[in-house]
PDB file of C-alpha atoms in Angstrom:
ATOM      1  CA  MET A   1      -0.124   0.103  -0.040  1.00 75.00           C
ATOM      2  CA  ALA A   2       1.112   3.563  -0.316  1.00 91.00           C
ATOM      3  CA  ILE A   3       1.906   5.363   2.433  1.00 97.00           C
ATOM      4  CA  GLU A   4       1.243   9.120   2.611  1.00 97.00           C
ATOM      5  CA  SER A   5       0.288   9.873   6.329  1.00 98.00           C
ATOM      6  CA  VAL A   6       2.334   8.994   9.316  1.00 98.00           C
ATOM      7  CA  GLY A   7       1.098   9.085  12.997  1.00 98.00           C
ATOM      8  CA  ILE A   8       3.745   9.202  15.783  1.00 98.00           C
ATOM      9  CA  VAL A   9       3.249   8.525  19.144  1.00 98.00           C
ATOM     10  CA  GLY A  10       5.532  10.278  21.622  1.00 97.00           C
ATOM     11  CA  ALA A  11       7.268  13.888  20.875  1.00 96.00           C
ATOM     12  CA  GLY A  12      10.460  13.541  22.744  1.00 92.00           C
ATOM     13  CA  GLN A  13      13.779  12.977  21.024  1.00 90.00           C
ATOM     14  CA  MET A  14      13.207  10.138  18.971  1.00 95.00           C
ATOM     15  CA  GLY A  15       9.279  11.264  18.027  1.00 97.00           C
ATOM     16  CA  ASN A  16      10.263  14.850  17.030  1.00 96.00           C
ATOM     17  CA  GLY A  17      13.406  13.652  15.013  1.00 97.00           C
ATOM     18  CA  ILE A  18      10.952  11.048  13.394  1.00 98.00           C
ATOM     19  CA  ALA A  19       8.710  13.764  12.548  1.00 98.00           C
ATOM     20  CA  HIS A  20      11.203  15.794  11.005  1.00 98.00           C
ATOM     21  CA  VAL A  21      12.576  13.632   8.373  1.00 98.00           C
ATOM     22  CA  PHE A  22       8.826  12.294   7.501  1.00 98.00           C
ATOM     23  CA  ALA A  23       7.446  15.806   7.042  1.00 98.00           C
ATOM     24  CA  LEU A  24      10.607  16.758   5.185  1.00 98.00           C
ATOM     25  CA  SER A  25      10.247  13.491   2.570  1.00 98.00           C
ATOM     26  CA  GLY A  26       6.840  14.636   1.639  1.00 97.00           C
ATOM     27  CA  TYR A  27       4.271  12.636   4.317  1.00 98.00           C
ATOM     28  CA  GLU A  28       1.795  14.404   6.389  1.00 98.00           C
ATOM     29  CA  VAL A  29       2.546  13.901   9.965  1.00 98.00           C
ATOM     30  CA  LEU A  30       0.283  13.690  12.910  1.00 98.00           C
ATOM     31  CA  LEU A  31       2.276  13.791  16.033  1.00 98.00           C
ATOM     32  CA  ASN A  32       0.926  12.921  19.450  1.00 98.00           C
ATOM     33  CA  ASP A  33       1.845  12.982  22.789  1.00 97.00           C
ATOM     34  CA  ILE A  34      -0.229  12.968  26.317  1.00 95.00           C
ATOM     35  CA  ASN A  35       1.640  16.225  27.125  1.00 95.00           C
ATOM     36  CA  ALA A  36       0.485  19.617  25.118  1.00 96.00           C
ATOM     37  CA  ALA A  37       3.961  21.343  26.261  1.00 96.00           C
ATOM     38  CA  ALA A  38       5.658  18.218  24.958  1.00 96.00           C
ATOM     39  CA  LEU A  39       4.008  18.883  21.696  1.00 97.00           C
ATOM     40  CA  ASP A  40       4.741  22.364  21.412  1.00 97.00           C
ATOM     41  CA  SER A  41       8.591  21.818  22.528  1.00 97.00           C
ATOM     42  CA  ALA A  42       8.920  19.257  19.534  1.00 97.00           C
ATOM     43  CA  VAL A  43       7.576  21.504  17.203  1.00 98.00           C
ATOM     44  CA  ALA A  44       9.786  24.243  18.234  1.00 98.00           C
ATOM     45  CA  THR A  45      12.744  21.732  18.323  1.00 97.00           C
ATOM     46  CA  ILE A  46      11.807  20.680  14.876  1.00 98.00           C
ATOM     47  CA  ASP A  47      11.539  24.138  13.467  1.00 97.00           C
ATOM     48  CA  ARG A  48      15.020  24.864  14.955  1.00 97.00           C
ATOM     49  CA  ASN A  49      16.528  21.625  13.420  1.00 97.00           C
ATOM     50  CA  LEU A  50      15.163  22.302  10.055  1.00 97.00           C
ATOM     51  CA  GLU A  51      16.837  26.145  10.188  1.00 97.00           C
ATOM     52  CA  ARG A  52      19.897  24.883  11.076  1.00 96.00           C
ATOM     53  CA  GLN A  53      19.980  22.971   7.622  1.00 96.00           C
ATOM     54  CA  VAL A  54      19.122  25.641   5.854  1.00 97.00           C
ATOM     55  CA  SER A  55      21.452  27.667   7.277  1.00 97.00           C
ATOM     56  CA  ARG A  56      24.237  24.812   5.944  1.00 95.00           C
ATOM     57  CA  GLY A  57      22.566  24.825   2.892  1.00 96.00           C
ATOM     58  CA  LYS A  58      21.056  21.537   3.173  1.00 95.00           C
ATOM     59  CA  VAL A  59      17.505  22.077   3.102  1.00 95.00           C
ATOM     60  CA  SER A  60      15.675  25.235   1.164  1.00 97.00           C
ATOM     61  CA  ALA A  61      13.819  27.434   2.915  1.00 97.00           C
ATOM     62  CA  GLU A  62      10.666  26.839   0.876  1.00 97.00           C
ATOM     63  CA  ASP A  63      11.214  23.054   1.770  1.00 97.00           C
ATOM     64  CA  LYS A  64      11.444  23.536   5.342  1.00 97.00           C
ATOM     65  CA  ALA A  65       8.247  25.754   5.516  1.00 98.00           C
ATOM     66  CA  ALA A  66       6.454  22.871   3.526  1.00 98.00           C
ATOM     67  CA  ALA A  67       7.606  20.384   5.919  1.00 98.00           C
ATOM     68  CA  MET A  68       6.545  22.376   8.965  1.00 98.00           C
ATOM     69  CA  ALA A  69       3.408  23.082   7.358  1.00 98.00           C
ATOM     70  CA  ARG A  70       2.627  19.133   6.999  1.00 98.00           C
ATOM     71  CA  ILE A  71       3.117  18.638  10.879  1.00 98.00           C
ATOM     72  CA  ARG A  72      -0.114  18.593  13.149  1.00 98.00           C
ATOM     73  CA  THR A  73      -0.134  17.740  16.773  1.00 98.00           C
ATOM     74  CA  THR A  74      -2.865  16.103  18.887  1.00 98.00           C
ATOM     75  CA  THR A  75      -3.201  14.950  22.446  1.00 97.00           C
ATOM     76  CA  SER A  76      -5.723  12.491  21.583  1.00 97.00           C
ATOM     77  CA  LEU A  77      -4.491   8.981  20.411  1.00 96.00           C
ATOM     78  CA  ALA A  78      -7.682   8.135  18.394  1.00 96.00           C
ATOM     79  CA  ASP A  79      -6.928  11.019  15.869  1.00 97.00           C
ATOM     80  CA  LEU A  80      -4.161   8.790  14.655  1.00 97.00           C
ATOM     81  CA  GLY A  81      -6.517   6.281  13.299  1.00 95.00           C
ATOM     82  CA  GLN A  82      -6.877   7.271  10.016  1.00 94.00           C
ATOM     83  CA  THR A  83      -3.361   7.368   9.229  1.00 98.00           C
ATOM     84  CA  ASP A  84      -1.606   4.983   6.597  1.00 98.00           C
ATOM     85  CA  LEU A  85       1.438   4.233   9.060  1.00 98.00           C
ATOM     86  CA  VAL A  86       1.779   4.689  12.788  1.00 98.00           C
ATOM     87  CA  ILE A  87       5.290   4.677  14.474  1.00 98.00           C
ATOM     88  CA  GLU A  88       5.086   4.193  18.323  1.00 98.00           C
ATOM     89  CA  ALA A  89       8.090   6.037  19.760  1.00 97.00           C
ATOM     90  CA  ALA A  90       7.306   6.157  23.321  1.00 94.00           C
ATOM     91  CA  THR A  91       9.656   5.063  26.320  1.00 89.00           C
ATOM     92  CA  GLU A  92      11.104   1.877  26.150  1.00 88.00           C
ATOM     93  CA  ASN A  93       8.959  -0.196  28.495  1.00 91.00           C
ATOM     94  CA  GLU A  94       6.928  -2.787  27.038  1.00 93.00           C
ATOM     95  CA  ALA A  95       3.840  -2.184  29.482  1.00 95.00           C
ATOM     96  CA  VAL A  96       3.412   1.287  28.086  1.00 96.00           C
ATOM     97  CA  LYS A  97       4.000   0.104  24.494  1.00 97.00           C
ATOM     98  CA  ASN A  98       0.896  -2.100  25.070  1.00 97.00           C
ATOM     99  CA  LYS A  99      -0.992   0.311  26.502  1.00 97.00           C
ATOM    100  CA  ILE A 100      -0.847   2.668  23.786  1.00 97.00           C
ATOM    101  CA  PHE A 101      -1.561  -0.029  21.204  1.00 97.00           C
ATOM    102  CA  ASP A 102      -4.672  -1.320  22.894  1.00 97.00           C
ATOM    103  CA  ALA A 103      -5.956   2.152  22.823  1.00 96.00           C
ATOM    104  CA  LEU A 104      -5.106   2.494  19.563  1.00 97.00           C
ATOM    105  CA  LEU A 105      -6.551  -0.393  18.018  1.00 97.00           C
ATOM    106  CA  PRO A 106     -10.432   0.377  18.137  1.00 97.00           C
ATOM    107  CA  HIS A 107      -9.449   3.503  16.011  1.00 97.00           C
ATOM    108  CA  LEU A 108      -7.078   2.355  13.149  1.00 97.00           C
ATOM    109  CA  LYS A 109      -8.195   1.624   9.435  1.00 95.00           C
ATOM    110  CA  PRO A 110      -7.953  -1.881   8.576  1.00 95.00           C
ATOM    111  CA  GLU A 111      -4.965  -1.458   6.320  1.00 96.00           C
ATOM    112  CA  THR A 112      -2.949   0.783   8.631  1.00 97.00           C
ATOM    113  CA  ILE A 113       0.463  -0.440   9.526  1.00 98.00           C
ATOM    114  CA  LEU A 114       1.727  -0.792  12.926  1.00 98.00           C
ATOM    115  CA  THR A 115       5.159  -0.243  14.001  1.00 98.00           C
ATOM    116  CA  SER A 116       7.235   0.546  17.233  1.00 98.00           C
ATOM    117  CA  ASN A 117      10.946   2.317  17.193  1.00 97.00           C
ATOM    118  CA  THR A 118      11.764  -0.045  19.866  1.00 94.00           C
ATOM    119  CA  SER A 119      15.465  -0.521  20.452  1.00 90.00           C
ATOM    120  CA  SER A 120      15.130  -3.913  21.954  1.00 89.00           C
ATOM    121  CA  ILE A 121      11.709  -5.170  22.743  1.00 92.00           C
ATOM    122  CA  SER A 122      10.385  -8.402  21.299  1.00 95.00           C
ATOM    123  CA  ILE A 123       8.560  -7.490  17.980  1.00 97.00           C
ATOM    124  CA  THR A 124       6.610 -10.903  17.687  1.00 98.00           C
ATOM    125  CA  ARG A 125       5.389 -10.328  21.503  1.00 97.00           C
ATOM    126  CA  LEU A 126       4.370  -6.574  20.919  1.00 97.00           C
ATOM    127  CA  ALA A 127       2.322  -7.568  17.777  1.00 98.00           C
ATOM    128  CA  SER A 128       0.716 -10.873  19.175  1.00 97.00           C
ATOM    129  CA  ARG A 129      -1.649  -8.386  21.107  1.00 95.00           C
ATOM    130  CA  THR A 130      -2.761  -6.515  18.457  1.00 97.00           C
ATOM    131  CA  ASP A 131      -5.383  -7.446  15.741  1.00 96.00           C
ATOM    132  CA  ARG A 132      -2.759  -7.259  13.143  1.00 97.00           C
ATOM    133  CA  PRO A 133       0.440  -9.148  13.671  1.00 98.00           C
ATOM    134  CA  GLU A 134       1.156  -9.338   9.752  1.00 98.00           C
ATOM    135  CA  ARG A 135       1.027  -5.684   9.707  1.00 98.00           C
ATOM    136  CA  PHE A 136       3.161  -5.090  12.463  1.00 98.00           C
ATOM    137  CA  MET A 137       6.934  -4.334  12.298  1.00 98.00           C
ATOM    138  CA  GLY A 138       9.987  -2.925  14.273  1.00 98.00           C
ATOM    139  CA  PHE A 139      11.144   0.552  12.755  1.00 98.00           C
ATOM    140  CA  HIS A 140      14.036   1.743  14.400  1.00 97.00           C
ATOM    141  CA  PHE A 141      15.511   4.997  13.859  1.00 97.00           C
ATOM    142  CA  MET A 142      18.945   5.922  15.074  1.00 94.00           C
ATOM    143  CA  ASN A 143      19.354   8.994  17.394  1.00 90.00           C
ATOM    144  CA  PRO A 144      19.505  11.766  16.322  1.00 92.00           C
ATOM    145  CA  VAL A 145      17.042  10.941  13.473  1.00 96.00           C
ATOM    146  CA  PRO A 146      17.990  13.818  11.007  1.00 95.00           C
ATOM    147  CA  VAL A 147      21.414  12.801  10.886  1.00 95.00           C
ATOM    148  CA  MET A 148      22.016   9.311  11.125  1.00 96.00           C
ATOM    149  CA  GLN A 149      21.614   7.089   8.102  1.00 97.00           C
ATOM    150  CA  LEU A 150      20.122   3.921   9.304  1.00 98.00           C
ATOM    151  CA  VAL A 151      17.158   2.420   9.982  1.00 98.00           C
ATOM    152  CA  GLU A 152      16.394  -1.283  11.298  1.00 98.00           C
ATOM    153  CA  LEU A 153      13.698  -3.140  10.057  1.00 98.00           C
ATOM    154  CA  ILE A 154      12.638  -6.026  12.138  1.00 98.00           C
ATOM    155  CA  ARG A 155      10.048  -8.361  11.201  1.00 97.00           C
ATOM    156  CA  GLY A 156       8.313 -10.445  13.848  1.00 97.00           C
ATOM    157  CA  ILE A 157       7.225 -14.121  13.158  1.00 97.00           C
ATOM    158  CA  ALA A 158       3.750 -13.006  11.626  1.00 97.00           C
ATOM    159  CA  THR A 159       4.884 -10.110   9.620  1.00 98.00           C
ATOM    160  CA  ASP A 160       3.695 -10.420   5.905  1.00 97.00           C
ATOM    161  CA  GLN A 161       6.024  -9.402   2.875  1.00 97.00           C
ATOM    162  CA  PRO A 162       3.792  -6.789   1.412  1.00 97.00           C
ATOM    163  CA  THR A 163       4.201  -4.878   4.925  1.00 97.00           C
ATOM    164  CA  TYR A 164       8.374  -5.163   4.753  1.00 98.00           C
ATOM    165  CA  GLN A 165       8.423  -4.316   1.302  1.00 97.00           C
ATOM    166  CA  THR A 166       5.978  -1.111   2.298  1.00 98.00           C
ATOM    167  CA  LEU A 167       8.629   0.023   4.906  1.00 98.00           C
ATOM    168  CA  LEU A 168      11.773  -0.723   2.828  1.00 97.00           C
ATOM    169  CA  GLU A 169      10.175   1.921  -0.194  1.00 97.00           C
ATOM    170  CA  VAL A 170       9.259   4.276   3.133  1.00 98.00           C
ATOM    171  CA  VAL A 171      12.941   4.196   4.043  1.00 98.00           C
ATOM    172  CA  ALA A 172      14.127   4.713   0.737  1.00 98.00           C
ATOM    173  CA  ARG A 173      11.769   7.620   0.216  1.00 97.00           C
ATOM    174  CA  LEU A 174      13.511   9.255   3.653  1.00 98.00           C
ATOM    175  CA  GLY A 175      16.787   8.662   2.178  1.00 97.00           C
ATOM    176  CA  LYS A 176      17.773   6.397   4.475  1.00 98.00           C
ATOM    177  CA  THR A 177      19.415   3.041   4.533  1.00 98.00           C
ATOM    178  CA  ALA A 178      17.532   0.010   5.611  1.00 98.00           C
ATOM    179  CA  ALA A 179      19.190  -2.922   7.520  1.00 97.00           C
ATOM    180  CA  SER A 180      16.910  -6.032   8.181  1.00 96.00           C
ATOM    181  CA  ALA A 181      17.102  -7.683  11.866  1.00 96.00           C
ATOM    182  CA  GLU A 182      15.911 -10.659  12.917  1.00 94.00           C
ATOM    183  CA  ASP A 183      13.345 -10.292  16.153  1.00 96.00           C
ATOM    184  CA  PHE A 184      16.011 -11.476  18.539  1.00 95.00           C
ATOM    185  CA  PRO A 185      16.878  -9.038  21.652  1.00 94.00           C
ATOM    186  CA  ALA A 186      18.094  -5.688  20.835  1.00 94.00           C
ATOM    187  CA  PHE A 187      18.346  -6.820  17.165  1.00 96.00           C
ATOM    188  CA  ILE A 188      21.943  -5.692  15.611  1.00 97.00           C
ATOM    189  CA  VAL A 189      23.235  -2.195  16.735  1.00 96.00           C
ATOM    190  CA  ASN A 190      22.016  -2.511  20.534  1.00 95.00           C
ATOM    191  CA  ARG A 191      23.058  -5.925  20.819  1.00 96.00           C
ATOM    192  CA  ILE A 192      26.922  -4.980  20.051  1.00 97.00           C
ATOM    193  CA  LEU A 193      26.390  -1.190  21.149  1.00 97.00           C
ATOM    194  CA  VAL A 194      24.979  -1.570  24.530  1.00 97.00           C
ATOM    195  CA  PRO A 195      27.174  -4.258  25.893  1.00 98.00           C
ATOM    196  CA  MET A 196      30.111  -2.221  24.911  1.00 98.00           C
ATOM    197  CA  ILE A 197      28.807   0.539  27.111  1.00 98.00           C
ATOM    198  CA  ASN A 198      27.822  -1.612  29.713  1.00 98.00           C
ATOM    199  CA  GLU A 199      31.476  -3.132  29.799  1.00 98.00           C
ATOM    200  CA  ALA A 200      32.878   0.565  29.779  1.00 98.00           C
ATOM    201  CA  VAL A 201      30.723   1.320  32.780  1.00 98.00           C
ATOM    202  CA  TYR A 202      31.996  -2.076  34.488  1.00 98.00           C
ATOM    203  CA  THR A 203      35.829  -0.669  33.570  1.00 98.00           C
ATOM    204  CA  LEU A 204      34.582   2.556  35.575  1.00 98.00           C
ATOM    205  CA  TYR A 205      32.884   0.582  38.452  1.00 98.00           C
ATOM    206  CA  GLU A 206      36.399  -1.902  38.800  1.00 98.00           C
ATOM    207  CA  GLY A 207      38.520   1.270  38.719  1.00 97.00           C
ATOM    208  CA  VAL A 208      40.329   0.443  35.719  1.00 98.00           C
ATOM    209  CA  GLY A 209      40.432   4.197  34.365  1.00 97.00           C
ATOM    210  CA  SER A 210      38.078   7.446  34.944  1.00 98.00           C
ATOM    211  CA  VAL A 211      35.433   8.489  32.857  1.00 98.00           C
ATOM    212  CA  ARG A 212      37.623  11.035  30.921  1.00 98.00           C
ATOM    213  CA  SER A 213      40.658   8.140  30.810  1.00 98.00           C
ATOM    214  CA  ILE A 214      37.711   5.447  29.547  1.00 98.00           C
ATOM    215  CA  ASP A 215      36.091   8.076  26.980  1.00 98.00           C
ATOM    216  CA  GLU A 216      39.561   9.414  25.708  1.00 98.00           C
ATOM    217  CA  SER A 217      40.898   6.072  25.181  1.00 98.00           C
ATOM    218  CA  MET A 218      37.947   4.885  23.112  1.00 98.00           C
ATOM    219  CA  LYS A 219      38.014   8.171  20.889  1.00 98.00           C
ATOM    220  CA  LEU A 220      41.665   8.201  20.197  1.00 98.00           C
ATOM    221  CA  GLY A 221      42.563   4.535  20.567  1.00 98.00           C
ATOM    222  CA  ALA A 222      39.568   3.249  18.375  1.00 97.00           C
ATOM    223  CA  ASN A 223      38.765   6.259  16.480  1.00 98.00           C
ATOM    224  CA  HIS A 224      35.065   6.354  17.908  1.00 97.00           C
ATOM    225  CA  PRO A 225      33.340   9.868  17.642  1.00 96.00           C
ATOM    226  CA  MET A 226      32.168   9.991  21.099  1.00 96.00           C
ATOM    227  CA  GLY A 227      33.478   7.883  24.160  1.00 98.00           C
ATOM    228  CA  PRO A 228      31.146   4.895  25.512  1.00 98.00           C
ATOM    229  CA  LEU A 229      30.304   6.768  28.961  1.00 98.00           C
ATOM    230  CA  GLU A 230      29.417  10.240  26.828  1.00 98.00           C
ATOM    231  CA  LEU A 231      27.614   8.002  24.431  1.00 97.00           C
ATOM    232  CA  ALA A 232      25.681   6.265  27.444  1.00 98.00           C
ATOM    233  CA  ASP A 233      24.592   9.937  28.646  1.00 98.00           C
ATOM    234  CA  PHE A 234      23.539  10.862  25.112  1.00 94.00           C
ATOM    235  CA  ILE A 235      21.203   7.780  24.538  1.00 92.00           C
ATOM    236  CA  GLY A 236      19.952   7.906  28.328  1.00 95.00           C
ATOM    237  CA  LEU A 237      21.286   5.509  30.957  1.00 97.00           C
ATOM    238  CA  ASP A 238      17.503   4.418  31.892  1.00 95.00           C
ATOM    239  CA  THR A 239      17.662   3.458  28.044  1.00 92.00           C
ATOM    240  CA  CYS A 240      20.853   1.700  28.486  1.00 96.00           C
ATOM    241  CA  LEU A 241      20.030  -0.054  31.481  1.00 96.00           C
ATOM    242  CA  ALA A 242      16.606  -1.322  29.854  1.00 92.00           C
ATOM    243  CA  ILE A 243      18.406  -2.511  26.998  1.00 93.00           C
ATOM    244  CA  MET A 244      20.622  -4.524  29.120  1.00 96.00           C
ATOM    245  CA  ASN A 245      17.888  -5.989  31.156  1.00 95.00           C
ATOM    246  CA  VAL A 246      16.226  -7.124  27.881  1.00 93.00           C
ATOM    247  CA  LEU A 247      19.360  -8.735  26.739  1.00 96.00           C
ATOM    248  CA  HIS A 248      19.719 -10.559  30.078  1.00 97.00           C
ATOM    249  CA  ASP A 249      16.411 -11.723  30.460  1.00 95.00           C
ATOM    250  CA  GLY A 250      15.723 -13.036  26.721  1.00 94.00           C
ATOM    251  CA  LEU A 251      19.274 -14.524  26.283  1.00 95.00           C
ATOM    252  CA  ALA A 252      19.733 -15.865  29.800  1.00 95.00           C
ATOM    253  CA  ASP A 253      23.664 -15.247  29.446  1.00 96.00           C
ATOM    254  CA  THR A 254      25.647 -13.765  32.400  1.00 96.00           C
ATOM    255  CA  LYS A 255      27.539 -11.795  29.588  1.00 96.00           C
ATOM    256  CA  TYR A 256      24.786  -9.408  29.650  1.00 97.00           C
ATOM    257  CA  ARG A 257      24.386  -8.948  33.328  1.00 98.00           C
ATOM    258  CA  PRO A 258      23.965  -5.127  33.865  1.00 98.00           C
ATOM    259  CA  CYS A 259      26.954  -3.533  35.734  1.00 98.00           C
ATOM    260  CA  PRO A 260      25.569  -2.432  39.247  1.00 98.00           C
ATOM    261  CA  LEU A 261      27.052   1.181  38.753  1.00 98.00           C
ATOM    262  CA  LEU A 262      24.830   1.718  35.732  1.00 98.00           C
ATOM    263  CA  THR A 263      21.821   0.424  37.741  1.00 98.00           C
ATOM    264  CA  LYS A 264      22.963   2.843  40.731  1.00 98.00           C
ATOM    265  CA  TYR A 265      23.099   5.847  38.661  1.00 98.00           C
ATOM    266  CA  VAL A 266      19.374   5.166  37.046  1.00 98.00           C
ATOM    267  CA  GLU A 267      18.313   4.988  40.711  1.00 98.00           C
ATOM    268  CA  ALA A 268      19.841   8.405  41.663  1.00 98.00           C
ATOM    269  CA  GLY A 269      17.782   9.648  38.635  1.00 98.00           C
ATOM    270  CA  TRP A 270      21.155  10.328  36.862  1.00 98.00           C
ATOM    271  CA  LEU A 271      20.030   9.720  33.805  1.00 97.00           C
ATOM    272  CA  GLY A 272      22.420  11.687  31.303  1.00 97.00           C
ATOM    273  CA  ARG A 273      21.781  14.545  29.168  1.00 95.00           C
ATOM    274  CA  LYS A 274      18.236  14.805  29.506  1.00 93.00           C
ATOM    275  CA  SER A 275      18.157  14.880  33.487  1.00 96.00           C
ATOM    276  CA  GLY A 276      21.414  17.115  33.412  1.00 97.00           C
ATOM    277  CA  ARG A 277      23.774  14.786  34.899  1.00 98.00           C
ATOM    278  CA  GLY A 278      25.135  11.066  34.170  1.00 98.00           C
ATOM    279  CA  PHE A 279      28.631   9.974  34.035  1.00 98.00           C
ATOM    280  CA  TYR A 280      29.271  14.033  33.218  1.00 98.00           C
ATOM    281  CA  ASP A 281      27.330  17.000  35.101  1.00 98.00           C
ATOM    282  CA  TYR A 282      26.107  18.963  32.100  1.00 98.00           C
ATOM    283  CA  ARG A 283      24.412  21.783  34.710  1.00 96.00           C
ATOM    284  CA  SER A 284      27.422  24.264  34.146  1.00 95.00           C
ATOM    285  CA  GLY A 285      27.207  23.717  30.609  1.00 91.00           C
ATOM    286  CA  THR A 286      30.464  22.081  30.467  1.00 95.00           C
ATOM    287  CA  PRO A 287      30.544  18.507  30.967  1.00 97.00           C
ATOM    288  CA  VAL A 288      32.568  17.661  34.163  1.00 97.00           C
ATOM    289  CA  PRO A 289      33.037  13.814  34.729  1.00 97.00           C
ATOM    290  CA  THR A 290      31.238  12.774  37.977  1.00 96.00           C
ATOM    291  CA  ARG A 291      33.569   9.817  38.514  1.00 94.00           C
TER     292      ARG A 291
END
């Protein structure tokens, strides 16, 4: 089926980035959040990020104006029912995602494709609770969405070929590259990336190196653009912990045991950039290591 309208659930960092790229690619976008202030903030962020692209010559002023005109917002999930494609981009919590899909189902067109931007949760399990497991997929964008070129496409056990083919075409229209992943915990990117971050936290926990020495070692010694602890703060320590728990529970292998220090930071509410403190303290404007 042809996708022309997209409903996005969640106006946070991922949701606003997804809305940005879809609107810029010519799709009509309806962005949903339970918080009206979050929607206003998301639209302002999209406008600011598009303006940055205009200033760099990557987007014309006319294309920016057209993209902004394609974005509408709503606090009602029911309003998303008439869109062709729904992308759930809420917090990485299976119970929250299930509640969203349960609320959406009575309002959806029969042909609407349902997707989740989950970074780790079973697509088969999420799909099994809906009335359309054959039209349900994982649609995992990388952060920040306007910059990162990859989209992971994850088929559940029941996902049909037309749904997969449709989303391949959507990714191509967005100007991004699709990587197909099997439905195993954390898929490809986070199956490799987050255990590396967890190992960096263990390296800190065991006193092998400080925050700064660990990050500098990986930037200068492995040519990584960001150190693993800096990257953890960017992703969100709560998200990193959630992914490690999915890996540990889903694969039953002790090598995926979350580092106790990662758990302790999350318990403290030190979640990284979004909370002002994580492995670095951002409150002064200049990141300062917290250990």
